[in-house]
Amino acid sequence: MKNYIKIHEQDNVIVAVREIAAGEAVSVGGVQAQAQETIPAGHKMAVCDIEKGGAVIKYGFRIGCAREEIKAGQWVHTHNVGTALGDLLEYSYEPVHIEETAAPDTVFMGYQRPDGKVGVRNEIWIIPTVGCVNNIATALAHAANERKKGSVEGVIAFPHPYGCSQMGEDQEHTRTILADLIRHPNAGGVLVLGLGCENSNIDVLKPYIGQTDPQRVKYLVCQETENEMQAGAGLLDELIEYAAQFQREPVSVSRLVIGMKCGGSDGFSGITANPLVGKFSDIMISRKGTTILTEVPEMFGAETLLMNRCENKEIFEQTVRLINDFKQYFKDHNQTIYENPSPGNKKGGISTLEDKSLGCTQKSGSAPVKGVLAYGQRVEKNGLHLLSAPGNDLVASTALAASGAHIVLFTTGRGTPFASPVPTVKISSNSALAGYKKNWIDFNAGVLLEEKDLDEAAGELFDYVVAVASGKKVCSEEAGFHDMAIFKQGVTL
């Protein structure tokens, strides 16, 4: 295993793969640099002197400016480097030529739905319209799981605190996300469970949902039935009977939509797990599949790399609005745009938002950006897309599912047990985490620090995702975890 990694030839910092002790000599490109203090694993060490105000270079790009003079061998982190990012910006479109490649098709074993969509799970979902009926939804799901049969893989409730006492965009977000989940093809059947007096009651929600198959989607208003548990159980039995008829069959991976998200990142995330997912994304797109990158605030500082990969000027302009609208959201709430990274990120070795973003956006690979999606907008065409959603893990992962992702790839350096409405593959950035939290981590990208080839690891990840799409359960599914969260911005009545 290497002692350090110099990511780009122009970098003036290296990343410690293991702790570098004070006084230890490190040879970088034939030049000896002696650590002047202990450099924790995942953290940065200067390999040359950097003057006060000078650029700190990592990934071949500036990740911030030195707050003070930094000597070769010193630890480079939040104490001596700060962000160099500005406010709302104007951008120019400088497209880069991308040679698109095609690869032979691959199949997975999925569920063909009557409306032409494809699912990777055959579950029954209970979607509450309002938080007041969360406990009823959970109780119904628990009881119905004892009665599931055939190909039905589980009955799952998705409690949430919204659907009433909301205004403006918040109410629209709730209705849009709930409608998206009701239409998601991973659900063979859906029970929409309402209270009756809420703002987003079933009658209000139906226009957002659109036309549905009455065999697949059932509605229950609790205030309008004497015994909602009994009525709900009867409807769930009908849905189980309907969904049990579906069987897995070969489906082209071009039909798959994969969401990409990171959380609890560390200093290795941008070196191992995120580039691995980026290479996976390129493999998917070469097979005419679809990937979605989100968490817009963690594009700040690396957004021009995405903008210049936009397929045309129109998509470039949509990306500019995506970035600046999210910055304006921070400003409208009197919050610092660059109040990032998190305490866990910093402990893991990430110093500034540019540092985080340049690692985060590597999940997009090298393919052209084919589309930009608003929050809650469903993907309609193949290729790489950017989705408007915040960095919050649960909110962003739910947004990916709502936009049509069958599976979410979630890279992490710190680890997390959470799930989303769809299978959520946890990919560790380091082998220590993968070994310590075997009940959380599904795939280890830390092997890339141990001389494993990126292309080989990406091929293994692709095979793993195909297996998950074909029915293999991920750790959070084995644990019975299914989470969802909706983007909350405004006033609560």
Coordinates of C-alpha atoms in Angstrom, one line a residue:
M1 CA 0.0 0.0 0.0
K2 CA 1.2 3.5 -0.8
N3 CA 2.0 5.9 2.1
Y4 CA 0.5 8.8 0.3
I5 CA -1.3 9.8 -3.0
K6 CA -0.6 12.7 -5.2
I7 CA -3.7 13.0 -7.2
H8 CA -2.6 15.3 -10.0
E9 CA 0.9 16.3 -11.1
Q10 CA 0.1 20.0 -10.4
D11 CA -1.0 19.4 -6.8
N12 CA 1.0 21.1 -4.1
V13 CA -0.4 18.7 -1.4
I14 CA -0.5 15.0 -1.0
V15 CA -3.1 12.9 0.8
A16 CA -1.8 10.5 3.5
V17 CA -3.0 7.0 3.0
R18 CA -1.8 6.1 6.5
E19 CA -0.8 8.3 9.3
I20 CA 2.5 10.0 8.6
A21 CA 4.5 10.6 11.8
A22 CA 6.1 13.9 12.6
G23 CA 9.7 13.8 11.3
E24 CA 9.0 11.1 8.7
A25 CA 10.5 11.7 5.3
V26 CA 8.3 11.3 2.3
S27 CA 9.7 11.1 -1.3
V28 CA 7.3 13.0 -3.7
G29 CA 8.4 12.9 -7.3
G30 CA 12.0 12.4 -6.3
V31 CA 11.9 15.3 -3.9
Q32 CA 12.2 14.6 -0.1
A33 CA 9.6 16.3 2.1
Q34 CA 9.8 15.8 5.9
A35 CA 6.5 15.9 7.9
Q36 CA 6.7 18.7 10.4
E37 CA 3.8 17.4 12.4
T38 CA 1.6 14.2 12.4
I39 CA -0.5 14.0 9.3
P40 CA -3.7 11.9 10.0
A41 CA -4.8 9.3 7.3
G42 CA -6.9 11.0 4.7
H43 CA -5.5 14.4 5.4
K44 CA -3.2 16.7 3.4
M45 CA 0.4 17.6 3.7
A46 CA 2.1 20.4 1.8
V47 CA 4.9 19.2 -0.5
C48 CA 6.2 22.7 -1.1
D49 CA 6.0 26.1 0.5
I50 CA 2.7 27.9 -0.1
E51 CA 2.6 31.7 0.6
K52 CA -0.1 33.4 2.5
G53 CA -3.1 33.8 0.1
G54 CA -1.6 31.3 -2.3
A55 CA -3.7 28.6 -3.9
V56 CA -3.8 25.1 -2.3
I57 CA -4.0 22.7 -5.3
K58 CA -5.6 19.2 -5.1
Y59 CA -7.2 17.3 -8.0
G60 CA -5.3 19.7 -10.2
F61 CA -7.6 22.6 -9.1
R62 CA -7.6 25.2 -6.3
I63 CA -9.4 23.9 -3.2
G64 CA -8.9 27.1 -1.2
C65 CA -6.3 29.7 -0.2
A66 CA -3.7 29.6 2.5
R67 CA -4.7 31.6 5.5
E68 CA -1.1 31.9 6.5
E69 CA 2.3 30.8 5.1
I70 CA 2.4 27.0 4.9
K71 CA 5.8 25.3 4.8
A72 CA 6.5 22.0 3.0
G73 CA 5.7 19.1 5.4
Q74 CA 3.0 21.0 7.3
W75 CA -0.5 19.6 7.8
V76 CA -2.9 21.4 5.5
H77 CA -6.4 21.7 6.9
T78 CA -9.1 24.0 8.2
H79 CA -6.7 25.8 10.5
N80 CA -4.6 27.2 7.7
V81 CA -6.7 27.0 4.5
G82 CA -10.0 28.7 3.7
T83 CA -12.5 28.7 0.8
A84 CA -11.8 30.9 -2.2
L85 CA -15.4 30.7 -3.5
G86 CA -17.5 33.8 -4.3
D87 CA -21.2 34.6 -4.4
L88 CA -23.6 34.3 -7.4
L89 CA -21.4 34.0 -10.5
E90 CA -21.7 34.5 -14.3
Y91 CA -20.5 31.6 -16.4
S92 CA -19.4 31.1 -20.0
Y93 CA -20.0 27.9 -21.9
E94 CA -16.7 26.3 -22.9
P95 CA -17.8 22.9 -24.1
V96 CA -15.3 20.0 -24.1
H97 CA -15.4 17.3 -26.7
I98 CA -16.5 14.0 -25.2
E99 CA -16.1 10.8 -27.3
E100 CA -19.1 8.7 -26.5
T101 CA -18.6 5.0 -26.5
A102 CA -21.0 2.1 -26.9
A103 CA -20.8 -1.3 -25.2
P104 CA -22.7 -4.5 -25.7
D105 CA -26.0 -4.7 -23.9
T106 CA -26.3 -6.5 -20.5
V107 CA -29.5 -7.8 -19.0
F108 CA -30.8 -8.0 -15.4
M109 CA -33.8 -9.8 -14.1
G110 CA -36.5 -7.3 -13.5
Y111 CA -40.3 -6.8 -13.4
Q112 CA -42.0 -5.6 -16.5
R113 CA -45.0 -3.4 -15.6
P114 CA -48.2 -3.1 -17.7
D115 CA -47.5 0.7 -18.2
G116 CA -44.1 -0.2 -19.9
K117 CA -42.0 0.7 -16.9
V118 CA -39.6 -1.7 -15.2
G119 CA -39.0 -2.4 -11.5
V120 CA -36.1 -4.0 -9.6
R121 CA -38.3 -4.9 -6.6
N122 CA -41.9 -6.2 -6.3
E123 CA -43.0 -4.5 -3.1
I124 CA -46.3 -3.2 -1.8
W125 CA -45.9 0.4 -0.6
I126 CA -48.1 2.3 1.8
I127 CA -47.9 6.0 1.2
P128 CA -49.5 8.3 3.8
T129 CA -50.8 11.6 2.6
V130 CA -50.2 13.2 6.0
G131 CA -48.1 12.4 9.1
C132 CA -51.3 11.9 11.2
V133 CA -51.7 8.4 9.8
N134 CA -48.1 7.3 10.0
N135 CA -48.7 4.8 12.8
I136 CA -51.7 3.3 11.0
A137 CA -49.5 2.9 7.9
T138 CA -46.7 1.2 9.9
A139 CA -49.2 -1.1 11.7
L140 CA -50.8 -2.1 8.5
A141 CA -47.5 -2.9 6.9
H142 CA -46.3 -4.9 9.8
A143 CA -49.4 -7.1 9.8
A144 CA -49.6 -7.5 6.0
N145 CA -46.0 -8.7 5.8
E146 CA -47.3 -11.9 7.5
R147 CA -49.6 -12.4 4.6
K148 CA -47.3 -11.7 1.6
K149 CA -47.0 -14.4 -1.0
G150 CA -45.6 -15.3 -4.3
S151 CA -43.1 -12.8 -5.8
V152 CA -44.1 -10.0 -3.4
E153 CA -41.0 -9.1 -1.5
G154 CA -42.4 -7.0 1.3
V155 CA -45.0 -4.5 2.4
I156 CA -43.4 -1.2 3.3
A157 CA -44.8 1.9 4.9
F158 CA -43.2 5.3 4.3
P159 CA -44.1 7.6 7.2
H160 CA -43.3 11.3 6.9
P161 CA -44.4 14.4 8.9
Y162 CA -45.9 16.4 6.1
G163 CA -49.1 16.8 4.0
C164 CA -50.7 19.5 6.2
S165 CA -49.9 22.8 7.7
Q166 CA -47.7 23.6 4.8
M167 CA -47.6 26.5 2.4
G168 CA -46.3 27.3 -1.1
E169 CA -43.4 25.3 -2.4
D170 CA -43.4 23.1 0.6
Q171 CA -46.9 21.8 -0.1
E172 CA -46.1 21.4 -3.8
H173 CA -42.9 19.4 -2.9
T174 CA -44.9 17.1 -0.7
R175 CA -47.6 16.4 -3.3
T176 CA -45.0 16.0 -6.1
I177 CA -42.8 13.6 -4.2
L178 CA -45.7 11.5 -2.9
A179 CA -47.1 11.2 -6.4
D180 CA -43.7 10.2 -7.8
L181 CA -43.4 7.4 -5.2
I182 CA -46.9 6.2 -5.9
R183 CA -46.0 5.8 -9.6
H184 CA -42.6 4.2 -8.9
P185 CA -42.2 0.8 -10.7
N186 CA -40.4 -0.8 -7.8
A187 CA -43.9 -1.0 -6.2
G188 CA -46.1 -3.7 -7.6
G189 CA -49.0 -2.2 -5.6
V190 CA -49.6 0.9 -3.6
L191 CA -52.0 1.8 -0.9
V192 CA -52.5 5.6 -0.6
L193 CA -53.6 6.2 3.0
G194 CA -55.2 9.5 3.9
L195 CA -56.8 11.0 7.0
G196 CA -59.4 13.1 5.2
C197 CA -59.1 16.7 6.5
E198 CA -55.5 17.3 5.5
N199 CA -54.4 19.9 2.9
S200 CA -52.9 17.2 0.6
N201 CA -55.9 14.9 0.9
I202 CA -56.4 12.1 -1.6
D203 CA -58.8 14.1 -3.8
V204 CA -56.2 16.9 -4.0
L205 CA -53.4 14.5 -4.6
K206 CA -55.0 12.5 -7.4
P207 CA -54.3 15.1 -10.2
Y208 CA -50.6 15.0 -9.3
I209 CA -50.7 11.2 -9.5
G210 CA -52.5 11.1 -12.8
Q211 CA -54.2 8.0 -14.3
T212 CA -53.5 4.8 -12.5
D213 CA -54.4 1.1 -12.7
P214 CA -57.1 0.5 -10.0
Q215 CA -55.6 -2.9 -9.5
R216 CA -52.3 -1.4 -8.6
V217 CA -53.2 1.7 -6.7
K218 CA -55.9 1.6 -3.9
Y219 CA -57.1 4.6 -1.8
L220 CA -58.3 4.6 1.8
V221 CA -59.5 7.7 3.8
C222 CA -59.4 6.8 7.4
Q223 CA -62.1 9.3 8.5
E224 CA -64.5 7.8 6.1
T225 CA -64.3 4.2 7.3
E226 CA -65.4 2.7 10.7
N227 CA -62.4 0.5 11.0
E228 CA -59.4 1.6 9.0
M229 CA -57.2 -1.3 10.1
Q230 CA -59.7 -3.8 8.8
A231 CA -60.4 -1.9 5.6
G232 CA -56.7 -1.3 5.0
A233 CA -55.9 -5.0 5.5
G234 CA -58.6 -5.9 2.9
L235 CA -57.1 -3.5 0.4
L236 CA -53.6 -4.7 1.0
D237 CA -54.6 -8.3 0.5
E238 CA -56.0 -7.3 -2.9
L239 CA -52.8 -5.5 -3.8
I240 CA -50.7 -8.5 -2.7
E241 CA -52.9 -10.8 -4.9
Y242 CA -52.4 -8.5 -7.9
A243 CA -48.6 -8.0 -7.4
A244 CA -47.9 -11.7 -6.8
Q245 CA -48.6 -12.4 -10.5
F246 CA -45.4 -10.5 -11.6
Q247 CA -42.2 -12.6 -12.1
R248 CA -38.7 -11.5 -12.9
E249 CA -37.7 -11.7 -16.5
P250 CA -34.7 -10.5 -18.6
V251 CA -34.5 -6.7 -19.1
S252 CA -31.9 -4.6 -20.8
V253 CA -29.7 -2.5 -18.4
S254 CA -30.6 0.4 -20.7
R255 CA -33.8 0.5 -18.7
L256 CA -32.1 1.0 -15.4
V257 CA -31.9 4.4 -13.7
I258 CA -29.2 4.7 -11.0
G259 CA -29.0 7.6 -8.5
M260 CA -25.6 8.7 -7.2
K261 CA -25.1 10.3 -3.8
C262 CA -22.3 10.7 -1.2
G263 CA -22.5 11.3 2.5
G264 CA -20.2 11.2 5.5
S265 CA -17.3 11.7 3.1
D266 CA -13.7 11.6 4.1
G267 CA -10.3 12.4 2.5
F268 CA -10.4 9.2 0.5
S269 CA -13.9 9.6 -0.9
G270 CA -12.7 11.7 -3.9
I271 CA -9.8 9.3 -4.5
T272 CA -11.6 5.9 -4.3
A273 CA -15.4 5.6 -3.9
N274 CA -16.5 8.7 -6.0
P275 CA -14.2 8.0 -9.0
L276 CA -15.3 4.4 -8.8
V277 CA -19.0 5.4 -9.1
G278 CA -18.0 7.8 -11.9
K279 CA -16.4 5.0 -13.8
F280 CA -19.5 2.9 -13.1
S281 CA -21.7 5.7 -14.5
D282 CA -19.6 5.7 -17.7
I283 CA -20.1 2.0 -18.0
M284 CA -23.9 2.4 -17.5
I285 CA -24.1 5.1 -20.1
S286 CA -22.1 3.2 -22.6
R287 CA -24.9 0.6 -22.4
K288 CA -27.5 3.4 -22.9
G289 CA -28.5 3.4 -19.2
T290 CA -29.2 6.4 -17.1
T291 CA -27.5 8.0 -14.0
I292 CA -28.5 11.0 -11.9
L293 CA -26.2 13.1 -9.8
T294 CA -27.7 15.4 -7.1
E295 CA -26.8 17.4 -4.0
V296 CA -26.3 20.7 -5.7
P297 CA -24.5 22.6 -2.8
E298 CA -21.7 20.0 -3.2
M299 CA -21.3 21.0 -6.8
F300 CA -20.3 24.6 -5.7
G301 CA -16.6 25.0 -6.7
A302 CA -16.6 22.3 -9.3
E303 CA -19.7 23.3 -11.2
T304 CA -17.8 24.5 -14.3
L305 CA -16.5 21.0 -14.8
L306 CA -20.1 19.9 -15.2
M307 CA -21.2 22.9 -17.2
N308 CA -18.5 22.4 -19.8
R309 CA -19.7 18.8 -20.3
C310 CA -23.3 19.9 -21.0
E311 CA -24.5 18.5 -24.3
N312 CA -25.6 21.9 -25.6
K313 CA -26.0 25.5 -24.7
E314 CA -29.6 25.0 -23.4
I315 CA -28.5 22.4 -20.9
F316 CA -25.6 24.6 -19.9
E317 CA -28.0 27.5 -19.2
Q318 CA -30.2 25.1 -17.2
T319 CA -27.2 24.0 -15.1
V320 CA -26.2 27.7 -14.5
R321 CA -29.8 28.3 -13.1
L322 CA -29.5 25.0 -11.1
I323 CA -26.4 26.3 -9.4
N324 CA -27.3 30.0 -8.9
D325 CA -30.9 29.3 -7.8
F326 CA -29.6 27.0 -5.0
K327 CA -27.1 29.7 -4.0
Q328 CA -30.0 32.2 -3.9
Y329 CA -31.9 29.8 -1.7
F330 CA -29.1 30.1 0.9
K331 CA -29.1 33.9 0.5
D332 CA -32.9 34.2 0.9
H333 CA -32.6 32.4 4.2
N334 CA -29.6 34.6 5.3
Q335 CA -27.3 31.6 5.4
T336 CA -23.7 31.3 4.4
I337 CA -23.5 29.7 0.9
Y338 CA -20.3 27.9 1.8
E339 CA -21.2 26.6 5.3
N340 CA -19.8 23.2 4.4
P341 CA -18.1 20.7 4.9
S342 CA -19.6 19.0 7.9
P343 CA -17.7 18.2 11.2
G344 CA -17.4 14.5 10.0
N345 CA -16.0 15.6 6.7
K346 CA -13.4 17.8 8.4
K347 CA -12.4 15.0 10.8
G348 CA -12.0 12.7 7.7
G349 CA -9.7 15.2 6.0
I350 CA -11.9 17.5 3.9
S351 CA -11.0 21.1 4.5
T352 CA -13.2 23.3 2.2
L353 CA -16.3 23.1 0.1
E354 CA -14.1 23.1 -3.1
D355 CA -12.2 20.1 -1.6
K356 CA -15.5 18.4 -1.0
S357 CA -17.1 19.3 -4.3
L358 CA -14.2 18.3 -6.5
G359 CA -14.3 14.9 -4.9
C360 CA -18.1 14.8 -5.0
T361 CA -18.6 15.6 -8.6
Q362 CA -16.3 12.7 -9.7
K363 CA -19.3 10.5 -9.3
S364 CA -20.5 11.9 -12.6
G365 CA -17.7 10.2 -14.5
S366 CA -16.8 11.7 -17.9
A367 CA -20.0 11.4 -19.9
P368 CA -21.9 14.4 -21.3
V369 CA -24.6 16.0 -19.2
K370 CA -27.9 15.2 -21.1
G371 CA -30.4 16.8 -18.8
V372 CA -31.2 18.9 -15.7
L373 CA -34.1 17.9 -13.5
A374 CA -36.1 20.1 -11.1
Y375 CA -36.8 18.7 -7.6
G376 CA -39.5 16.0 -8.1
Q377 CA -39.2 15.9 -11.9
R378 CA -39.1 12.4 -13.3
V379 CA -36.3 11.5 -15.7
E380 CA -37.6 10.9 -19.3
K381 CA -34.5 10.1 -21.3
N382 CA -31.2 8.1 -21.1
G383 CA -27.8 9.5 -20.1
L384 CA -26.3 11.5 -17.3
H385 CA -28.6 14.0 -15.5
L386 CA -28.2 16.6 -12.8
L387 CA -31.0 16.8 -10.2
S388 CA -31.9 19.8 -8.0
A389 CA -31.9 18.7 -4.4
P390 CA -29.9 19.6 -1.2
G391 CA -27.0 17.6 0.2
N392 CA -29.0 16.1 3.1
D393 CA -28.6 12.4 2.7
L394 CA -32.2 11.3 3.3
V395 CA -33.8 14.2 1.3
A396 CA -31.4 13.8 -1.7
S397 CA -31.7 10.0 -1.8
T398 CA -35.5 10.3 -1.7
A399 CA -35.4 12.9 -4.5
L400 CA -33.3 10.4 -6.6
A401 CA -36.0 7.7 -6.1
A402 CA -38.8 10.2 -6.8
S403 CA -37.1 11.1 -10.1
G404 CA -37.1 7.5 -11.1
A405 CA -33.9 5.9 -9.7
H406 CA -34.3 2.2 -9.2
I407 CA -31.2 2.0 -7.1
V408 CA -29.1 4.6 -5.3
L409 CA -25.3 4.3 -5.0
F410 CA -24.2 6.0 -1.8
T411 CA -20.5 6.5 -1.2
T412 CA -19.3 7.1 2.3
G413 CA -16.0 7.4 4.3
R414 CA -17.6 7.6 7.7
G415 CA -20.5 5.1 7.3
T416 CA -24.3 5.3 7.7
P417 CA -27.1 2.8 8.2
F418 CA -29.9 4.8 6.5
A419 CA -31.9 3.6 3.5
S420 CA -34.1 5.3 0.9
P421 CA -37.3 4.2 -0.8
V422 CA -35.2 2.1 -3.2
P423 CA -32.2 -0.3 -2.7
T424 CA -29.3 1.9 -1.4
V425 CA -25.9 0.5 -2.0
K426 CA -23.3 1.7 0.5
I427 CA -19.8 2.0 -1.0
S428 CA -17.0 2.6 1.5
S429 CA -14.0 4.8 0.6
N430 CA -11.7 2.8 2.8
S431 CA -11.2 -0.8 3.8
A432 CA -11.1 -0.1 7.5
L433 CA -14.8 1.1 7.4
A434 CA -15.8 -1.8 5.2
G435 CA -14.2 -4.3 7.7
Y436 CA -15.6 -2.6 10.8
K437 CA -19.2 -2.0 9.6
K438 CA -19.9 -5.1 7.5
N439 CA -23.6 -4.7 8.4
W440 CA -23.7 -1.3 6.7
I441 CA -21.3 -1.5 3.8
D442 CA -22.1 -3.4 0.6
F443 CA -19.1 -2.7 -1.6
N444 CA -15.5 -1.6 -0.7
A445 CA -13.8 1.0 -2.8
G446 CA -10.9 1.1 -0.4
V447 CA -9.2 -1.7 -2.4
L448 CA -8.2 1.1 -4.8
L449 CA -5.7 2.2 -2.1
E450 CA -4.3 -1.3 -2.2
E451 CA -3.2 -1.2 -5.9
K452 CA -6.5 -2.6 -7.3
D453 CA -7.2 -1.3 -10.9
L454 CA -10.0 1.2 -11.2
D455 CA -11.4 -0.4 -14.3
E456 CA -11.4 -3.8 -12.7
A457 CA -13.2 -2.5 -9.6
A458 CA -15.7 -0.6 -11.7
G459 CA -16.5 -3.8 -13.6
E460 CA -17.1 -5.6 -10.3
L461 CA -19.4 -2.8 -9.1
F462 CA -21.3 -2.9 -12.3
D463 CA -21.8 -6.7 -11.8
Y464 CA -22.9 -6.1 -8.2
V465 CA -25.5 -3.5 -9.2
V466 CA -26.9 -5.9 -11.9
A467 CA -27.2 -8.5 -9.1
V468 CA -29.0 -6.0 -6.9
A469 CA -31.3 -5.1 -9.7
S470 CA -32.0 -8.8 -10.2
G471 CA -33.0 -9.2 -6.5
K472 CA -29.9 -9.4 -4.3
K473 CA -30.7 -7.5 -1.1
V474 CA -28.3 -4.8 0.2
C475 CA -27.4 -4.4 3.9
S476 CA -30.1 -1.9 4.7
E477 CA -32.8 -4.1 3.1
E478 CA -31.6 -7.1 5.1
A479 CA -31.9 -4.9 8.2
G480 CA -35.5 -4.0 7.2
F481 CA -34.6 -0.3 6.8
H482 CA -36.7 1.9 4.4
D483 CA -36.5 5.7 4.8
M484 CA -37.9 8.8 3.0
A485 CA -37.7 12.5 3.5
I486 CA -39.2 15.5 1.7
F487 CA -37.4 18.9 1.2
K488 CA -38.8 21.4 3.7
Q489 CA -38.1 25.1 3.1
G490 CA -40.9 27.3 4.4
V491 CA -43.5 28.2 7.0
T492 CA -45.3 25.6 9.1
L493 CA -48.8 26.7 10.0

